[in-house]
Short mmCIF file of C-alpha atoms in Angstrom, two decimals:
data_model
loop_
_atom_site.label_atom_id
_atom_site.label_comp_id
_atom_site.label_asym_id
_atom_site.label_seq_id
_atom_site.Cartn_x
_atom_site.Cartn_y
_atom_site.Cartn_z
CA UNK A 1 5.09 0.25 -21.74
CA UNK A 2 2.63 1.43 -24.86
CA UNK A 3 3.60 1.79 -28.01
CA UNK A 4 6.74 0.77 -27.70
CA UNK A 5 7.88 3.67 -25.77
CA UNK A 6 9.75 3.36 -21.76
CA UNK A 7 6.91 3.78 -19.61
CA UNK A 8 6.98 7.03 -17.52
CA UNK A 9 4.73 8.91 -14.67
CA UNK A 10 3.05 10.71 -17.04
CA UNK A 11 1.83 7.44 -19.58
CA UNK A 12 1.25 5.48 -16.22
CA UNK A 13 -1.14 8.08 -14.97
CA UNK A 14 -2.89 8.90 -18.28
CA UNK A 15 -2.92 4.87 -18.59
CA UNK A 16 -4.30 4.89 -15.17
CA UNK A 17 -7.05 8.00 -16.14
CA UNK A 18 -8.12 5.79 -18.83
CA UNK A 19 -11.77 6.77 -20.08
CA UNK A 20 -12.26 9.19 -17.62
CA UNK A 21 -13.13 12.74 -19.28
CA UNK A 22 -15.66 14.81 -21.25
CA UNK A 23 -14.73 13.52 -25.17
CA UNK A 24 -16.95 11.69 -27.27
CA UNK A 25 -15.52 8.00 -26.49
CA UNK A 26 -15.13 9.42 -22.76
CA UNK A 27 -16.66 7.83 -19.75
CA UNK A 28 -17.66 9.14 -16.12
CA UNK A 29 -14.92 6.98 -14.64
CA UNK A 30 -11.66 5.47 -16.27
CA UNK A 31 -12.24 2.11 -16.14
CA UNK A 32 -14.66 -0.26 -14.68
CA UNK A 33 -13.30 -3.66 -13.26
CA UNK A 34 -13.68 -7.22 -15.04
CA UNK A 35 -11.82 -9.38 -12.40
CA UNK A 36 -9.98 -9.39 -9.92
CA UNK A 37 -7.22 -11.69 -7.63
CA UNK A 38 -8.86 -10.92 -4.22
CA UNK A 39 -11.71 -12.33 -3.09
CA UNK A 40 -12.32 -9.78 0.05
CA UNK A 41 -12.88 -7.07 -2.95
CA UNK A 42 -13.47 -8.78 -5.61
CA UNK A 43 -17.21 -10.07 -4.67
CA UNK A 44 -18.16 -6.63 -4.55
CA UNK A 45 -20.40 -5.46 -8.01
CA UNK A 46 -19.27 -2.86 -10.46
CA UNK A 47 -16.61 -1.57 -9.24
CA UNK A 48 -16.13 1.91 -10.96
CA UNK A 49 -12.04 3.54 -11.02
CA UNK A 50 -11.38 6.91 -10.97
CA UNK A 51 -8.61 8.38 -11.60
CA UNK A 52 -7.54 11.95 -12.04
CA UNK A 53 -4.85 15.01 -11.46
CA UNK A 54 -6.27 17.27 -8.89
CA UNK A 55 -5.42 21.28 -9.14
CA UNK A 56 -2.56 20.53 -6.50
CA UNK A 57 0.87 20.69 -7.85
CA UNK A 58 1.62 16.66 -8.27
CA UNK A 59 -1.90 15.55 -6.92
CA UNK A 60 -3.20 12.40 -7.97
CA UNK A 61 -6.17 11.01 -6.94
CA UNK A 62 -8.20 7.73 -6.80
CA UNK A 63 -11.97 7.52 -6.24
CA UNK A 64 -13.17 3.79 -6.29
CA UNK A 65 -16.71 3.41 -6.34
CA UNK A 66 -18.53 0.15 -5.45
CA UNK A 67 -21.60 -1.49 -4.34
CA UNK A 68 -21.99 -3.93 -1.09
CA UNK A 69 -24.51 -5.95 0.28
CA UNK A 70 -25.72 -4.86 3.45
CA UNK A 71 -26.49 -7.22 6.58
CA UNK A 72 -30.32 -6.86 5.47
CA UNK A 73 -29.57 -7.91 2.35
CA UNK A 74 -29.47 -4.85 0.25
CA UNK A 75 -27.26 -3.28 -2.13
CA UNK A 76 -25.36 -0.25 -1.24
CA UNK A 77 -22.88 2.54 -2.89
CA UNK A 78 -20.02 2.89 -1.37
CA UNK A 79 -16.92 5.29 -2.35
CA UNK A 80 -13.37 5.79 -1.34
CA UNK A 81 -10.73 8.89 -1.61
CA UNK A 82 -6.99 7.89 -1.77
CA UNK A 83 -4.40 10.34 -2.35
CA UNK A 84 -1.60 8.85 -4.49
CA UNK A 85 1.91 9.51 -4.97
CA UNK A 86 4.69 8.47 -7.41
CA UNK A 87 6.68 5.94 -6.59
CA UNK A 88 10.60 6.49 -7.81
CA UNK A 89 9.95 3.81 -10.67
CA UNK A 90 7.55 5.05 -13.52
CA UNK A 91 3.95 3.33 -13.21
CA UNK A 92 4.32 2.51 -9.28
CA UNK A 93 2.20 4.27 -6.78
CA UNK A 94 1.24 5.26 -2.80
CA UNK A 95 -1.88 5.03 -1.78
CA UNK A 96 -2.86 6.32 1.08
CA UNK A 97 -6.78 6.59 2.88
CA UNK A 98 -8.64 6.60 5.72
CA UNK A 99 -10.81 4.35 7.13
CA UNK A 100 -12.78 4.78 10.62
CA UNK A 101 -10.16 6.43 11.62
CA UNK A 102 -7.71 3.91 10.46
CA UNK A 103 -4.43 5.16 7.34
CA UNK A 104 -4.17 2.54 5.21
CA UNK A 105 -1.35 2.45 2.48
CA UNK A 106 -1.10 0.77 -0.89
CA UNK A 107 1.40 0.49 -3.14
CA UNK A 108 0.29 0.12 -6.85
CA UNK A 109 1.83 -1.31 -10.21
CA UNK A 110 0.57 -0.49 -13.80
CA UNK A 111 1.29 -3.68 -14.98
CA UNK A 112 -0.03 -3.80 -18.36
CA UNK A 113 -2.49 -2.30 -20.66
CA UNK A 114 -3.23 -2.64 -24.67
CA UNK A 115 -2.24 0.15 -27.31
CA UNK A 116 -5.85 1.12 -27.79
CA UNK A 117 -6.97 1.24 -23.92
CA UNK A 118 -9.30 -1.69 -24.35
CA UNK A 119 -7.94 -3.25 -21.44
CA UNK A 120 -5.58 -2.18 -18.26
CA UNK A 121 -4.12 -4.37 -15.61
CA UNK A 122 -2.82 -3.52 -12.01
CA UNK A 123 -1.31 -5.20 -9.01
CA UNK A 124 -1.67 -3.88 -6.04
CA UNK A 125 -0.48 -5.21 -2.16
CA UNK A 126 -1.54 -3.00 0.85
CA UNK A 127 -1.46 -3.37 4.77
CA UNK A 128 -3.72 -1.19 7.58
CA UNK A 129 -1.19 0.31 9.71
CA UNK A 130 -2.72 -0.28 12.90
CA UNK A 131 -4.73 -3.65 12.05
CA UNK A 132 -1.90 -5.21 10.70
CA UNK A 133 -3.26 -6.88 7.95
CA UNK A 134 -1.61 -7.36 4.82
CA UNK A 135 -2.97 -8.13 1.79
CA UNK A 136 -2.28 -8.15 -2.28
CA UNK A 137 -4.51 -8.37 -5.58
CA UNK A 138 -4.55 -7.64 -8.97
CA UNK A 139 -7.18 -6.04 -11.22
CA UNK A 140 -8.06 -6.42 -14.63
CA UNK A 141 -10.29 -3.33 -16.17
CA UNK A 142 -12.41 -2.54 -19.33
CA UNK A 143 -13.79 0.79 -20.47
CA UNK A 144 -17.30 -1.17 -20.09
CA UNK A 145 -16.90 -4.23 -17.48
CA UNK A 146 -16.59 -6.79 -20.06
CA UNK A 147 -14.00 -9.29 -20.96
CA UNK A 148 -11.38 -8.25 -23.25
CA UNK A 149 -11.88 -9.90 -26.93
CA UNK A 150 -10.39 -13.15 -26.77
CA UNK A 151 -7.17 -12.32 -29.13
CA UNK A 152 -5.88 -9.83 -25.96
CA UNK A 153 -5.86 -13.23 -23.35
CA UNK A 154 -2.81 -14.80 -24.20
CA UNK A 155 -0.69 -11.29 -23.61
CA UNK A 156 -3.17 -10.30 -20.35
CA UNK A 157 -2.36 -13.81 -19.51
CA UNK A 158 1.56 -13.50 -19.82
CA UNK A 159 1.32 -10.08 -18.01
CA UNK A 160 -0.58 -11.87 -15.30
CA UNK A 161 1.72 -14.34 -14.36
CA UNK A 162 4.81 -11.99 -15.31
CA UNK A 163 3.76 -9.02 -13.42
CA UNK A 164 1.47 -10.31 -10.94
CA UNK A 165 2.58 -13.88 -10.25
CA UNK A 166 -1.01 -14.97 -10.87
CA UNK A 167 -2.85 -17.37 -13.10
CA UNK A 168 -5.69 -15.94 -15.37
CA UNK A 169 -8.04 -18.77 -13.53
CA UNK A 170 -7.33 -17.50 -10.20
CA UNK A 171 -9.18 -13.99 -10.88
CA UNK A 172 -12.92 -14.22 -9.45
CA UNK A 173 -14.80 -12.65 -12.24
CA UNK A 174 -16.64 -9.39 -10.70
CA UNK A 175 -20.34 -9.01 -11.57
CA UNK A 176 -21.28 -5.97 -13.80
CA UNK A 177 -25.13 -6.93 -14.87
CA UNK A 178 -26.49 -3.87 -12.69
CA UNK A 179 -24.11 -0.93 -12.34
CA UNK A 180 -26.62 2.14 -12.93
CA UNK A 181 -26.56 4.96 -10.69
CA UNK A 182 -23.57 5.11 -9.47
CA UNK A 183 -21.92 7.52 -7.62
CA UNK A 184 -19.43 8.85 -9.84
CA UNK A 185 -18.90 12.43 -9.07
CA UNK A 186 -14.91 12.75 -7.89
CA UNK A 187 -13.91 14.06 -4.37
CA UNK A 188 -11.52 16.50 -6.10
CA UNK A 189 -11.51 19.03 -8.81
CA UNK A 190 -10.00 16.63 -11.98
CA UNK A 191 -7.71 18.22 -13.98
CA UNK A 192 -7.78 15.82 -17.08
CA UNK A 193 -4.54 15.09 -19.01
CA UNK A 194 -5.02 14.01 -22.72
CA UNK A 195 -6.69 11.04 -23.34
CA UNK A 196 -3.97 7.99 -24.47
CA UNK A 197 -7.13 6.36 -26.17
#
């Protein structure tokens, strides 16, 4: 919770929007990722979040954009479009995608995130239906890529462990020093809530 108020759908999702929007502090995307507690996503550069309301009664939607490293050796875009749903407590989510042909399903947590938006943290734990593999993570996310000012570790820390059940030196640190042209146009029409920030 922010602000010392109960967290509900609505904060979690506007938490979870972030930067996103067309304001003067606004960004293309709400939040770009600093680290993260999986290794088979977190080697993958500047990873951009997106998340937004769509004109759909109840839609919410996440747009992840990030760059991989091709078999030759090159650096590609990539982009995902998961449909999310509330889960029954406030700040839990389903998310749902496909994936050659594969539905995948994750359930998300907002775990954390600082008064002023200068920081958000997530868990996450997912499984491929018909793969069955299983896996979980957490993400830590900055308006701009970058660390959090030191002050904010010890509480990101505590939420970590608390929330997460990880250590702040398990999170492999994900590499932001070339992030331009991205990708960052949404799937869906955004319908943008007011920003928290």
């Amino acid at each position: 919770p922010s602000r010392g108020e109960p967290l509900t759908h609505d904060v979690a999702e506007r938490i979870m929007q972030g930067w996103y929007g067309d304001g003067p502090d606004s960004k293309p995307y709400s939040w770009l990722a600093v680290a993260g507690q999986n290794p088979a996503y977190d080697h993958f550069p500047c990873q951009y979040q997106i998340w937004y309301r769509g004109k759909a009664r109840n839609s919410f939607w996440y747009n992840p954009v990030f760059k991989v490293q091709t078999l030759e050796g090159t650096e590609v875009w990539r982009r995902s479009d998961y449909r999310c749903k509330r889960g029954d407590v406030p700040g839990t989510f389903y998310f749902s995608f496909m994936d050659n042909g594969v539905t995948s399903l994750e359930y998300w947590r907002v775990v954390d995130a600082a008064d002023d938006l200068s920081w958000s943290l997530y868990y996450y734990a997912g499984a491929a239906k018909v793969a069955g593999q299983a896996y979980i993570g957490a993400v830590l996310a900055t308006k701009d890529g970058m660390w959090p000012e030191r002050e904010h570790l010890p509480r990101i820390e505590k939420s970590l462990w608390e929330g997460c059940g990880v250590k702040l030196w398990e999170m492999c640190e994900v590499d932001n020093s070339t992030c331009g042209g991205a990708p960052l146009d949404p799937y869906h029409e955004p319908v943008l809530m007011p920003a928290l920030a």
